[in-house]
Amino acid sequence: MISRNATHLKAAVYGRNETPNFNANWFDVIRNIMVAAGGIMGIAKIQWKQLTDGFLDFD
């Protein structure tokens, strides 16, 4: 979400009710579990932070 008012510009990411996709073949389920484990450990937070910071970088 990106919002703006007269004095502030804000970018944020809100994730709710996210679960790994188990509706796939065996290999994809294993991959999705690994990606979900990385997200639980906070790796995805780093990527989302870089993305939102990039939206707000005006140099």
mmCIF file of C-alpha atoms in Angstrom:
data_model
loop_
_atom_site.group_PDB
_atom_site.id
_atom_site.type_symbol
_atom_site.label_atom_id
_atom_site.label_comp_id
_atom_site.label_asym_id
_atom_site.label_seq_id
_atom_site.Cartn_x
_atom_site.Cartn_y
_atom_site.Cartn_z
ATOM 1 C CA MET A 1 0.000 0.000 0.000
ATOM 2 C CA ILE A 2 1.322 3.430 -0.897
ATOM 3 C CA SER A 3 -0.359 6.492 0.578
ATOM 4 C CA ARG A 4 0.338 10.204 0.429
ATOM 5 C CA ASN A 5 -0.895 13.287 2.208
ATOM 6 C CA ALA A 6 0.330 16.888 2.180
ATOM 7 C CA THR A 7 3.462 16.205 4.244
ATOM 8 C CA HIS A 8 4.112 12.428 4.173
ATOM 9 C CA LEU A 9 4.565 9.599 1.705
ATOM 10 C CA LYS A 10 4.190 6.103 3.161
ATOM 11 C CA ALA A 11 4.761 2.626 1.692
ATOM 12 C CA ALA A 12 3.776 -0.499 3.602
ATOM 13 C CA VAL A 13 3.235 -4.213 3.041
ATOM 14 C CA TYR A 14 0.462 -6.022 4.890
ATOM 15 C CA GLY A 15 0.244 -9.798 4.739
ATOM 16 C CA ARG A 16 -2.534 -11.704 6.445
ATOM 17 C CA ASN A 17 -3.650 -15.322 6.518
ATOM 18 C CA GLU A 18 -0.756 -16.482 4.359
ATOM 19 C CA THR A 19 -0.184 -20.237 4.133
ATOM 20 C CA PRO A 20 1.996 -22.467 1.939
ATOM 21 C CA ASN A 21 0.328 -23.767 -1.220
ATOM 22 C CA PHE A 22 -0.253 -27.500 -0.741
ATOM 23 C CA ASN A 23 -2.413 -27.786 -3.886
ATOM 24 C CA ALA A 24 0.482 -28.794 -6.147
ATOM 25 C CA ASN A 25 2.607 -31.774 -7.102
ATOM 26 C CA TRP A 26 5.110 -33.246 -4.636
ATOM 27 C CA PHE A 27 8.171 -31.226 -5.711
ATOM 28 C CA ASP A 28 6.270 -27.927 -5.655
ATOM 29 C CA VAL A 29 4.880 -28.676 -2.183
ATOM 30 C CA ILE A 30 8.426 -29.217 -0.851
ATOM 31 C CA ARG A 31 9.596 -25.985 -2.494
ATOM 32 C CA ASN A 32 6.612 -24.060 -1.080
ATOM 33 C CA ILE A 33 7.342 -25.364 2.423
ATOM 34 C CA MET A 34 10.964 -24.185 2.115
ATOM 35 C CA VAL A 35 9.859 -20.736 0.936
ATOM 36 C CA ALA A 36 7.327 -20.554 3.791
ATOM 37 C CA ALA A 37 10.028 -21.510 6.305
ATOM 38 C CA GLY A 38 12.204 -18.686 4.984
ATOM 39 C CA GLY A 39 9.305 -16.288 5.377
ATOM 40 C CA ILE A 40 8.719 -17.419 8.941
ATOM 41 C CA MET A 41 12.396 -16.815 9.746
ATOM 42 C CA GLY A 42 12.096 -13.225 8.470
ATOM 43 C CA ILE A 43 13.872 -13.508 5.136
ATOM 44 C CA ALA A 44 10.817 -12.264 3.242
ATOM 45 C CA LYS A 45 10.654 -9.200 5.492
ATOM 46 C CA ILE A 46 14.069 -8.105 4.197
ATOM 47 C CA GLN A 47 12.893 -8.388 0.578
ATOM 48 C CA TRP A 48 9.652 -6.501 1.223
ATOM 49 C CA LYS A 49 11.584 -3.767 3.074
ATOM 50 C CA GLN A 50 13.938 -3.328 0.106
ATOM 51 C CA LEU A 51 10.977 -3.144 -2.277
ATOM 52 C CA THR A 52 9.137 -0.479 -0.286
ATOM 53 C CA ASP A 53 12.366 1.509 0.236
ATOM 54 C CA GLY A 54 12.921 1.355 -3.527
ATOM 55 C CA PHE A 55 9.482 2.870 -4.136
ATOM 56 C CA LEU A 56 10.430 5.788 -1.905
ATOM 57 C CA ASP A 57 13.942 6.354 -3.324
ATOM 58 C CA PHE A 58 13.875 9.499 -5.460
ATOM 59 C CA ASP A 59 17.609 9.892 -6.249
#
